[in-house]
PDB file of C-alpha atoms in Angstrom:
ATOM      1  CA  UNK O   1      91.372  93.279 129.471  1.00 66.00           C
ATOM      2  CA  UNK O   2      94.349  92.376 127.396  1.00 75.00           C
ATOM      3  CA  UNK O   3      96.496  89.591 128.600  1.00 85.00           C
ATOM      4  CA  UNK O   4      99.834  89.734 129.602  1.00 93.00           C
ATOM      5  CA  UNK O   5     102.438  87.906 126.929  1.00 95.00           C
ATOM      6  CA  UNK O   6     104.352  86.060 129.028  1.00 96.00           C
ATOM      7  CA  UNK O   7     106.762  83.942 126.303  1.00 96.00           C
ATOM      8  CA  UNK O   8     107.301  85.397 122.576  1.00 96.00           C
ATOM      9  CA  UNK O   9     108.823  83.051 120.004  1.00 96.00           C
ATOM     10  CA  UNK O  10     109.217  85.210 116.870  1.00 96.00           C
ATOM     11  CA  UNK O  11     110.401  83.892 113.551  1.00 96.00           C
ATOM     12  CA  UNK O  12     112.666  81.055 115.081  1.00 96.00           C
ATOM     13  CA  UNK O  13     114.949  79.198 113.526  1.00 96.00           C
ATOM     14  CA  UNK O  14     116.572  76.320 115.145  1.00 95.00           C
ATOM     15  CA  UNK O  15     117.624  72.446 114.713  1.00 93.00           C
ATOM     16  CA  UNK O  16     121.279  70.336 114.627  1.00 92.00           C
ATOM     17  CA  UNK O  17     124.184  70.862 112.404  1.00 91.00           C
ATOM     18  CA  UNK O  18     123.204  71.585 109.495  1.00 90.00           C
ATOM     19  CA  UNK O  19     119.518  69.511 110.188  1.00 92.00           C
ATOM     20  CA  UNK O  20     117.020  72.176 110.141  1.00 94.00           C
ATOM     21  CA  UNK O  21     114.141  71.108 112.492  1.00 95.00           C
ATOM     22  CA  UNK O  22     112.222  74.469 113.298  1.00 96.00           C
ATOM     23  CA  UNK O  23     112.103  77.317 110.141  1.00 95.00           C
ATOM     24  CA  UNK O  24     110.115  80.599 110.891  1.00 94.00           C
ATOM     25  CA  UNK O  25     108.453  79.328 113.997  1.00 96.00           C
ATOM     26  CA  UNK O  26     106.376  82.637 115.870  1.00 97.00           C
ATOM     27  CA  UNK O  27     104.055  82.002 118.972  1.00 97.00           C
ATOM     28  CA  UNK O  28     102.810  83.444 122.227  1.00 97.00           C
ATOM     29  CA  UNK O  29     101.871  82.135 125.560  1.00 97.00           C
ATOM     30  CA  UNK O  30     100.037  84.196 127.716  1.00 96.00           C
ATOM     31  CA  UNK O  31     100.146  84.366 131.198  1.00 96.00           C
ATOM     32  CA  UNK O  32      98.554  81.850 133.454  1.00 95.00           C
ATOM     33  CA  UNK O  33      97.876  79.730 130.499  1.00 96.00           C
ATOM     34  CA  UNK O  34      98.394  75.909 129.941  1.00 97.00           C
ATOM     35  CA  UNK O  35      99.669  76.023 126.461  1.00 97.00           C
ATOM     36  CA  UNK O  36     101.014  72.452 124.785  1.00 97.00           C
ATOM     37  CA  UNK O  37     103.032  71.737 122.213  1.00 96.00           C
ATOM     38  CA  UNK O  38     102.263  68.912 120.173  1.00 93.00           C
ATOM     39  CA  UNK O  39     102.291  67.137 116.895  1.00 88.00           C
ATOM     40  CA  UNK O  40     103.860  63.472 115.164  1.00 83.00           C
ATOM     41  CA  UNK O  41     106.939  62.073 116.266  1.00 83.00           C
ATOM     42  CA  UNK O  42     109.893  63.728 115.010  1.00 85.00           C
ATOM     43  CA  UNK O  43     108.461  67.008 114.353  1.00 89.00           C
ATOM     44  CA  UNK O  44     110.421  69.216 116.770  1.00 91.00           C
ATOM     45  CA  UNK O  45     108.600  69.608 120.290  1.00 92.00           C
ATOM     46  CA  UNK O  46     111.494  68.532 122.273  1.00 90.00           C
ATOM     47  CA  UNK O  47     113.782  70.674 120.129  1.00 93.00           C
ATOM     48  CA  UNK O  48     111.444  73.273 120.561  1.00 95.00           C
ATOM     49  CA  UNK O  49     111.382  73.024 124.462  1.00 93.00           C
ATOM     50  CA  UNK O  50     115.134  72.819 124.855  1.00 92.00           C
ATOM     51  CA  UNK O  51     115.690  76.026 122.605  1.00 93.00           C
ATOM     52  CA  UNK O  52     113.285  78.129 124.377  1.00 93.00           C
ATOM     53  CA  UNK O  53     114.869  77.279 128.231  1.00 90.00           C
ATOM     54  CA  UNK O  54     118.284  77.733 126.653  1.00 87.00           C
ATOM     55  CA  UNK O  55     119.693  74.331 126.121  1.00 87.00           C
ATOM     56  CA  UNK O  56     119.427  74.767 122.273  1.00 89.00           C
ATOM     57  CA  UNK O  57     121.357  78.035 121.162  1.00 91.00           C
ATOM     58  CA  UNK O  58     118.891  79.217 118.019  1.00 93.00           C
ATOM     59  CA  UNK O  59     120.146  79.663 114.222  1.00 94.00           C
ATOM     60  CA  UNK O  60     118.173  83.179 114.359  1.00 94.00           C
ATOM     61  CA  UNK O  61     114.720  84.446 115.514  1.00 95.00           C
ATOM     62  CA  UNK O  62     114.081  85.541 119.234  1.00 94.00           C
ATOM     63  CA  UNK O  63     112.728  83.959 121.777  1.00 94.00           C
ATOM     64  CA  UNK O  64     111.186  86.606 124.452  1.00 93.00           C
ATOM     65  CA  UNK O  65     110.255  85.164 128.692  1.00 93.00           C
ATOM     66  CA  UNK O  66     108.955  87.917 131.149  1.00 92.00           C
ATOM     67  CA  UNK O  67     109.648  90.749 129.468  1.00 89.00           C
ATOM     68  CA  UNK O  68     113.858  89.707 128.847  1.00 86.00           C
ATOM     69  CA  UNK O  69     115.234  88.350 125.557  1.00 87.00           C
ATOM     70  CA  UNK O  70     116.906  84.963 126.294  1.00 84.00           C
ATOM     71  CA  UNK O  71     117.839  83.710 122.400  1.00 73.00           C
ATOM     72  CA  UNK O  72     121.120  85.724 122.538  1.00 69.00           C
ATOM     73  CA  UNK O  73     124.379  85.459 124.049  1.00 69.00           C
ATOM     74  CA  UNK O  74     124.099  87.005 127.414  1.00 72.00           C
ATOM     75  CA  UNK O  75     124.478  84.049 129.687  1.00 75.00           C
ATOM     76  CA  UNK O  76     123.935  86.242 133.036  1.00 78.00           C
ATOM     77  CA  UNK O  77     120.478  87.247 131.491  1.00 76.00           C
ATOM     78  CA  UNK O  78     119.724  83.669 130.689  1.00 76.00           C
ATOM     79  CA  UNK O  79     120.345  82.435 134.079  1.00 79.00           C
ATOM     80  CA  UNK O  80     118.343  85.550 135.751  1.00 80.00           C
ATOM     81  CA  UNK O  81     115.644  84.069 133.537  1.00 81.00           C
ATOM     82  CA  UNK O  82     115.759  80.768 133.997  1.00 79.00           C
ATOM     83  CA  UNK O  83     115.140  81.157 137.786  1.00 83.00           C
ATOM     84  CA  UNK O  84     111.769  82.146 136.987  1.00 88.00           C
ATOM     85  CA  UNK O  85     111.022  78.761 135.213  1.00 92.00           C
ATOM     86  CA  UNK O  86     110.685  75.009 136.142  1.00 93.00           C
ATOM     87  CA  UNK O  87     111.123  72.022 134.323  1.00 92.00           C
ATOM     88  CA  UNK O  88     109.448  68.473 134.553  1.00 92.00           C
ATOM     89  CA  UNK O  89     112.033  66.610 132.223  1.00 86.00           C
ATOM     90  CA  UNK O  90     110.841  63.379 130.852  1.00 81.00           C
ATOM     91  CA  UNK O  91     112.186  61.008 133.110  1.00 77.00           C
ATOM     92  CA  UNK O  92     111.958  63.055 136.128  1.00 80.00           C
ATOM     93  CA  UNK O  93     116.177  63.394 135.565  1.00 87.00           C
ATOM     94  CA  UNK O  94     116.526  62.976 139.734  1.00 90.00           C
ATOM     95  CA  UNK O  95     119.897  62.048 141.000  1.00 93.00           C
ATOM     96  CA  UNK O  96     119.496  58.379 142.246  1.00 91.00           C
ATOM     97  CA  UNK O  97     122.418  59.214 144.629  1.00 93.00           C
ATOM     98  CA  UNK O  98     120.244  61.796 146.436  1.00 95.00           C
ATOM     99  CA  UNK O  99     117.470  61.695 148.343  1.00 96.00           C
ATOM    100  CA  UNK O 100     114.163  62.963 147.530  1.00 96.00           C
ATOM    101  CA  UNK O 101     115.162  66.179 149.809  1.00 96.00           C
ATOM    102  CA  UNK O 102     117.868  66.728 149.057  1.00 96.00           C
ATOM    103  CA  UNK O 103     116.985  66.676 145.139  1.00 95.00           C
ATOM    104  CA  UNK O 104     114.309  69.568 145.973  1.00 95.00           C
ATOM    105  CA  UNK O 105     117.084  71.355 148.087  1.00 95.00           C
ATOM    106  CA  UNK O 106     119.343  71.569 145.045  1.00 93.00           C
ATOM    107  CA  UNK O 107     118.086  74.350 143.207  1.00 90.00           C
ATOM    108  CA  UNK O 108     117.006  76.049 146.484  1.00 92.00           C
ATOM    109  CA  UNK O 109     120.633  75.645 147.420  1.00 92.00           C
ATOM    110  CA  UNK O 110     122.249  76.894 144.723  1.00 87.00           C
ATOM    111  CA  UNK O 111     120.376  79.938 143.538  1.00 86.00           C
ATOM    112  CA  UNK O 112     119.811  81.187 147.287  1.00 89.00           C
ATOM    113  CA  UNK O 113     121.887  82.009 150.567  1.00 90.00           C
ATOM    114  CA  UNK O 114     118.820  80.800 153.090  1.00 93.00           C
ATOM    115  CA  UNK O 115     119.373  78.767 156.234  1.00 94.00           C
ATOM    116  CA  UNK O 116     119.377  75.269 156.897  1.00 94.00           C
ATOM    117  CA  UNK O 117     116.160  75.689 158.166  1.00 93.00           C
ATOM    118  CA  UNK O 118     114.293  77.410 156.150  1.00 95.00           C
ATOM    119  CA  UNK O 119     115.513  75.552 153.093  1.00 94.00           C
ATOM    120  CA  UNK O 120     114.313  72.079 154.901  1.00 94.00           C
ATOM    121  CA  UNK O 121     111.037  74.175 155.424  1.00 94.00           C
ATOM    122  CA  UNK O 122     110.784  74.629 151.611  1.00 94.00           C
ATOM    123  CA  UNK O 123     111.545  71.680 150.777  1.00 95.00           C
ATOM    124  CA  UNK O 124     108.829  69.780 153.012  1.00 93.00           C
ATOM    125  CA  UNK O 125     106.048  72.247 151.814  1.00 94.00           C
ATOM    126  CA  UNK O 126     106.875  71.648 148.111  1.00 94.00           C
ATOM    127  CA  UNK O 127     106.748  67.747 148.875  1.00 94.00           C
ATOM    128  CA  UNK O 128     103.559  68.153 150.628  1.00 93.00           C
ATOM    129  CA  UNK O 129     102.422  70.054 148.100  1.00 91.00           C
ATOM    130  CA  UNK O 130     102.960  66.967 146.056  1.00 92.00           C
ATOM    131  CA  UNK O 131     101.513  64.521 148.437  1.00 90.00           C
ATOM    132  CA  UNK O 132     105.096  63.093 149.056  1.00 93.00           C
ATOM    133  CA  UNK O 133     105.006  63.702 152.704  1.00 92.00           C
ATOM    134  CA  UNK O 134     107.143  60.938 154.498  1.00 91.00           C
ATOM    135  CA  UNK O 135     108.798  59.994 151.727  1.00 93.00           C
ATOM    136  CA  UNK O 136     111.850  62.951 152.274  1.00 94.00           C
ATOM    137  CA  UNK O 137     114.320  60.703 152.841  1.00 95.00           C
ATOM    138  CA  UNK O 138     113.425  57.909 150.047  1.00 95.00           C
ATOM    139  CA  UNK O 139     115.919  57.636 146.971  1.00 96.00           C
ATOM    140  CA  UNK O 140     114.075  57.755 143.668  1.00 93.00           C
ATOM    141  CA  UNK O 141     114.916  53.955 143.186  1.00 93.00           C
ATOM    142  CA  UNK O 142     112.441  53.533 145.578  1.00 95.00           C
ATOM    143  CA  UNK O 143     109.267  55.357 144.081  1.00 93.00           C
ATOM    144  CA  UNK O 144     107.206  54.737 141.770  1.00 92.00           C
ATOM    145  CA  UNK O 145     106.863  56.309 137.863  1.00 89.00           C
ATOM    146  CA  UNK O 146     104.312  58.742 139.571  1.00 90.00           C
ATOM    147  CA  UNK O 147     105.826  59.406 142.523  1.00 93.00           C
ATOM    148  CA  UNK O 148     109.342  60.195 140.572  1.00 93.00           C
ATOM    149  CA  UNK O 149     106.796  62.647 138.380  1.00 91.00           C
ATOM    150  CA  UNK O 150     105.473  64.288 141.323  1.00 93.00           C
ATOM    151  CA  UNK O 151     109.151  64.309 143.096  1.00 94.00           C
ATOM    152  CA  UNK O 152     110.671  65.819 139.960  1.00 94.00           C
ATOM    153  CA  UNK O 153     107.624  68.412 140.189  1.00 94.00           C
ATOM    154  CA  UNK O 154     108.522  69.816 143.642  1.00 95.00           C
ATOM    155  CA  UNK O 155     112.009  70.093 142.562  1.00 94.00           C
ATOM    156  CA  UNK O 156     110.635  71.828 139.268  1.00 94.00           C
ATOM    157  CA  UNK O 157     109.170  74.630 141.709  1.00 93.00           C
ATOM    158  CA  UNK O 158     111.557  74.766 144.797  1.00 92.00           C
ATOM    159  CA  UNK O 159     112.228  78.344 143.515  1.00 91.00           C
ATOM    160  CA  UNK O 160     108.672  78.902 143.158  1.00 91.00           C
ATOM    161  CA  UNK O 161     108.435  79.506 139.091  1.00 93.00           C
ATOM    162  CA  UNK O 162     106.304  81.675 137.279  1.00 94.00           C
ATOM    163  CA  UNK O 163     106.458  79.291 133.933  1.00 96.00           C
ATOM    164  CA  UNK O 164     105.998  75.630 134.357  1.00 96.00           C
ATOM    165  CA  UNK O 165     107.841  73.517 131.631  1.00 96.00           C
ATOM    166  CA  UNK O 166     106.498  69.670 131.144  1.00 94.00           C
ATOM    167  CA  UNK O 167     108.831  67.204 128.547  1.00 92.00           C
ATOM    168  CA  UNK O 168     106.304  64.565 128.003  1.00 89.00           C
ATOM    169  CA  UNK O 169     104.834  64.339 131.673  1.00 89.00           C
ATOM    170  CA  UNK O 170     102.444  61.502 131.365  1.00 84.00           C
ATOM    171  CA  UNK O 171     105.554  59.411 129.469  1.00 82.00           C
ATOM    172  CA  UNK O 172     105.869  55.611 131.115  1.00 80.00           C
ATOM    173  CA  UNK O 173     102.392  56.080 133.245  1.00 85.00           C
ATOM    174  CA  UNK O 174      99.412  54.052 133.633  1.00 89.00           C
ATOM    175  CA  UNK O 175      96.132  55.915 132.807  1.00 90.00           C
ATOM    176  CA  UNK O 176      94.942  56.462 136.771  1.00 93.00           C
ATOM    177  CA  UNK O 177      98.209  57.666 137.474  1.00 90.00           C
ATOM    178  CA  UNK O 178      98.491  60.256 134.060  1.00 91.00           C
ATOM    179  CA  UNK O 179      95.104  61.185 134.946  1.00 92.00           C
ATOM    180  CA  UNK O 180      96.491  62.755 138.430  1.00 92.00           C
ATOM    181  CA  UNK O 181      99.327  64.309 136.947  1.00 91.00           C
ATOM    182  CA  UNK O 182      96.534  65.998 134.817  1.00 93.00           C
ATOM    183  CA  UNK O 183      94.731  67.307 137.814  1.00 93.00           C
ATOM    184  CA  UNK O 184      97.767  68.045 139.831  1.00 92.00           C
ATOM    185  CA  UNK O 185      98.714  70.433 136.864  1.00 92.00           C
ATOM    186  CA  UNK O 186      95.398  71.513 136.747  1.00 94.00           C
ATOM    187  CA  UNK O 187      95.317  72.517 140.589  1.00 92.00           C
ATOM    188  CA  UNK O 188      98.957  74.135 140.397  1.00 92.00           C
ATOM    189  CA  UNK O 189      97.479  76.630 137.992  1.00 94.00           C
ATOM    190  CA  UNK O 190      94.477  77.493 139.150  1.00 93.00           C
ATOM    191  CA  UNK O 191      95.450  77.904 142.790  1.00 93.00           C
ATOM    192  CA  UNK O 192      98.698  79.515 142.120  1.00 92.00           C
ATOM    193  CA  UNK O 193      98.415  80.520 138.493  1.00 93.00           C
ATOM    194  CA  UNK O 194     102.009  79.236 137.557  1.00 95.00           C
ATOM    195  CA  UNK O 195     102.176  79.366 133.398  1.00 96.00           C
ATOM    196  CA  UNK O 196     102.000  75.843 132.222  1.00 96.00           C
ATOM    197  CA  UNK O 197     103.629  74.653 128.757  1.00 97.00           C
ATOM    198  CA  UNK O 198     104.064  71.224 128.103  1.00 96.00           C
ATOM    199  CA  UNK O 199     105.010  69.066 125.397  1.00 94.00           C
ATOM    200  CA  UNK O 200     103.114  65.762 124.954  1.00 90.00           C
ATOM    201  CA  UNK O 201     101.151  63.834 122.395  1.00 84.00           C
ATOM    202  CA  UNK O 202      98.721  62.439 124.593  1.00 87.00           C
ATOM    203  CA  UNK O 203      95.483  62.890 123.255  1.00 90.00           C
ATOM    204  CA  UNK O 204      93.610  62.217 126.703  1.00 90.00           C
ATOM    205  CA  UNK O 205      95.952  64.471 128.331  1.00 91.00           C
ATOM    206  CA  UNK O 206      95.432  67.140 125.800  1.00 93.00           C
ATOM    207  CA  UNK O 207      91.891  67.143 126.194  1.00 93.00           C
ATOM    208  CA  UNK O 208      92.209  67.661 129.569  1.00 93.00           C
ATOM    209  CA  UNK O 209      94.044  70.163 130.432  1.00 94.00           C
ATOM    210  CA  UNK O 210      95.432  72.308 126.683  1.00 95.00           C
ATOM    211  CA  UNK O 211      93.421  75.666 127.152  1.00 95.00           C
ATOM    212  CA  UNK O 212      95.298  76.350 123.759  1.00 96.00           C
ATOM    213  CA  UNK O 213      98.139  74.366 121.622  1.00 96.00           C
ATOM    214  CA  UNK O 214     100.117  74.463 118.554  1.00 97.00           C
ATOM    215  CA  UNK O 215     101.095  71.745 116.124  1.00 95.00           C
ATOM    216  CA  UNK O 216     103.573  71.113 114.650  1.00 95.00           C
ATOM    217  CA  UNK O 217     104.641  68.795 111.895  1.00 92.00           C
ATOM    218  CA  UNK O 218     107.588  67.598 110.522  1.00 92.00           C
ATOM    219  CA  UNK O 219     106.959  68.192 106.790  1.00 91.00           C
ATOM    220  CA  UNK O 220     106.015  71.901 107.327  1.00 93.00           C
ATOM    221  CA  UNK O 221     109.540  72.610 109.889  1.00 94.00           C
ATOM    222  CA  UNK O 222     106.758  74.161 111.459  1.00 95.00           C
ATOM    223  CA  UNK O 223     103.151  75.208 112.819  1.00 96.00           C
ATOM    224  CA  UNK O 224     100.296  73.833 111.273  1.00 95.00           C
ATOM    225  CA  UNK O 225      97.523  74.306 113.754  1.00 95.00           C
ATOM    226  CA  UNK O 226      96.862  76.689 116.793  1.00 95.00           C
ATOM    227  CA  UNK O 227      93.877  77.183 118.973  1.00 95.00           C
ATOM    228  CA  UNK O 228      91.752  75.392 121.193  1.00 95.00           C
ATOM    229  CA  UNK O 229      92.048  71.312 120.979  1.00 94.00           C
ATOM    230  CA  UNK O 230      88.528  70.551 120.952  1.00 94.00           C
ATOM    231  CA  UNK O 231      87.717  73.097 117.931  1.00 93.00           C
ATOM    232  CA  UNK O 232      90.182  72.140 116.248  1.00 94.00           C
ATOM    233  CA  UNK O 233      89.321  68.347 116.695  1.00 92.00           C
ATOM    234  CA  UNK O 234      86.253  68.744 115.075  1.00 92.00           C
ATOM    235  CA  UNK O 235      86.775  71.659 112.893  1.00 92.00           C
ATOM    236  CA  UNK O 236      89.753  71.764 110.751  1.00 91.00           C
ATOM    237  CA  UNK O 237      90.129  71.809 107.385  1.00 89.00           C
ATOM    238  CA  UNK O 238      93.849  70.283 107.740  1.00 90.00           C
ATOM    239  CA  UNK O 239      93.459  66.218 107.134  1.00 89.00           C
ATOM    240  CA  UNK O 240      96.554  65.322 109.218  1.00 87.00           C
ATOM    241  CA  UNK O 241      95.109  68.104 112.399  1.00 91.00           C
ATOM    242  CA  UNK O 242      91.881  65.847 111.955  1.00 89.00           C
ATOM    243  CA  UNK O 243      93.514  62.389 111.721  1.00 88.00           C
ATOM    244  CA  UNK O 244      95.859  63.340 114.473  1.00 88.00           C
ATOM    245  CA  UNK O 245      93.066  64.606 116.990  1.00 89.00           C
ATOM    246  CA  UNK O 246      90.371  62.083 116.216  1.00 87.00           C
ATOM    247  CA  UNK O 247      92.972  59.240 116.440  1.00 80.00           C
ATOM    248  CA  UNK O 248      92.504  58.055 112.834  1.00 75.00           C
ATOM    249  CA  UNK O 249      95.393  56.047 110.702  1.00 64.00           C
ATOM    250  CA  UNK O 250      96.750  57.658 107.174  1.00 63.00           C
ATOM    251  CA  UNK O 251      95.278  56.099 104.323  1.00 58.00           C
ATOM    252  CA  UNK O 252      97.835  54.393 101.980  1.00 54.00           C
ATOM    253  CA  UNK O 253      99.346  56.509  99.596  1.00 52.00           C
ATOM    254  CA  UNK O 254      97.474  60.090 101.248  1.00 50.00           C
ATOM    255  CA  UNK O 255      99.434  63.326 100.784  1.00 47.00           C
ATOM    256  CA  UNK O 256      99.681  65.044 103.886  1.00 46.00           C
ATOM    257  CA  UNK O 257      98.886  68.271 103.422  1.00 43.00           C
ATOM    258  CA  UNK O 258     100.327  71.603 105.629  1.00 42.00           C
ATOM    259  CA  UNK O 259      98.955  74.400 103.859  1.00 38.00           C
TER     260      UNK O 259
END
C-alpha cells in the first residue's frame, strides 16, 4: 500500500537577504513518520523548519502540508494549515507570566469558541498526557528543563495536530531526561500516529527514534544524505555522512566532499 505524502518540499529556495541558505531543496514526509532533519551547525535546519511552518516566506519552490500549498501568499490558507501542526520550539518559548494552564489554553482559546469547561478539560488531559498532572497552576520558572519540554509539548498539541514539529528537543537536557523525551515522542506516535519531524543533531537521539532523515550541509545549500540513520551510518560512500554519524573529527586539511 502506498503511503500517504503528508509534507512536499519541492525545489525550495530560501535563506536571508541576499544570504542564500537552502538552493533546490525537494523532500517528502510521509504520514505517521518520524522524519529528522539534521546535519553541521550552520547548515540550514532551523531555517528549514521556520520556512516550512510559515515563519520564513521562501525565495521560490513550494512547500506542500495535507494536501494545501502553504509557500504562497494566501495567509487565510496558511493559518487553516497551521492548525493542523504543533511546534516544540527550542526553549519551550512558554510565557513566564502564565501558568502552565493557561499556556496550554492559549491556542485552544484562540482557534476555538468551546466553554470554560471543556477547554479546562483539554487542557488537564493534554498535561496528563504529559505526566504534568498537579503542576496546572505552576509558572514555567518553576519547572524543570524537562518539565518546560513536556509543558511546551501539551501546548504543542492542545489542538490535537496531525504534524508534530520539534526545534532541537533534547537542547539543554541531561541524558535520562533526553532519553524520555525520546520515548515520549516515541509513544505519541505510535499510540496516536501524530507525524513527527524534528530538527536535532543528537546522534543518540537520532538513533532512537529517526525512522528516516535528511542531511544537510552547509557547503552543498543542500541535501547530502537521505534514508535510514543506521544504513547510512555504516554505509555511505559520503566521508562527512560517515564522520558525522560515527562521531569522528575531520582530518586536517580533508576536502569535504557533497557529491
Amino acid at each position: 500500500m502506498a503511503r500517504k505524502a503528508i509534507i512536499q518540499v519541492k525545489e525550495l529556495k530560501a535563506g536571508y537577504g541576499e544570504d542564500i541558505i537552502l538552493d533546490n531543496v525537494s523532500f517528502t514526509v510521509y504520514e505517521g513518520e518520524v522524519f529528522v532533519i539534521l546535519g553541521g551547525s550552520g547548515c540550514g535546519k532551523s531555517t528549514l523548519l521556520k520556512t516550512i511552518i510559515g515563519l520564513i516566506h521562501p525565495y521560490s519552490g513550494q512547500i506542500i502540508i495535507d494536501g494545501d500549498e502553504v509557500s504562497g501568499d494566501d495567509e487565510a490558507k496558511l493559518q487553516k494549515v497551521l492548525r493542523k501542526v504543533g511546534v516544540l520550539y527550542q526553549g519551550a518559548a512558554l510565557f513566564g507570566s502564565m501558568t502552565i494552564a493557561e499556556n496550554v489554553a492559549l491556542p485552544i482559546e484562540e482557534y476555538t469558541s468551546l466553554p470554560r469547561e471543556s477547554v479546562n478539560t483539554l487542557v488537564r488531559m493534554k498535561l496528563g498526557l504529559m505526566n504534568l498532572e498537579g503542576y496546572e497552576n505552576h509558572f514555567p520558572s518553576e519547572l524543570s528543563g524537562g518539565m518546560k519540554k513536556r509543558a511546551g509539548l501539551a501546548r504543542a498539541m492542545a489542538l490535537n495536530p496531525k504534524i508534530l514539529f520539534f526545534d532541537e528537543p533534547s537542547a539543554g537536557l541531561d541524558p535520562v531526561t533526553s532519553a524520555g523525551l525520546d520515548n515520549l515522542i516515541l509513544f505519541l506516535n505510535r499510540s496516536l500516529g501524530i507525524t513527527m519531524v524534528i530538527v536535532t543533531h543528537e546522534l543518540q537521539s537520532i538513533f532512537a527514534v529517526a525512522q528516516r532523515i535528511i542531511m544537510l550541509d552547509k557547503r552543498a545549500r543542500g541535501i547530502i544524505a537521505e534514508g535510514d540513520p543506521k544504513y547510512l551510518r555504516d554505509h555511505s560512500q559520503n566521508q562527512f555522512v560517515k564522520q558525522f554519524f560515527n562521531r569522528q573529527a575531520e582530518e586536517k586539511g580533508q576536502a569535504k566532499k557533497v557529491s
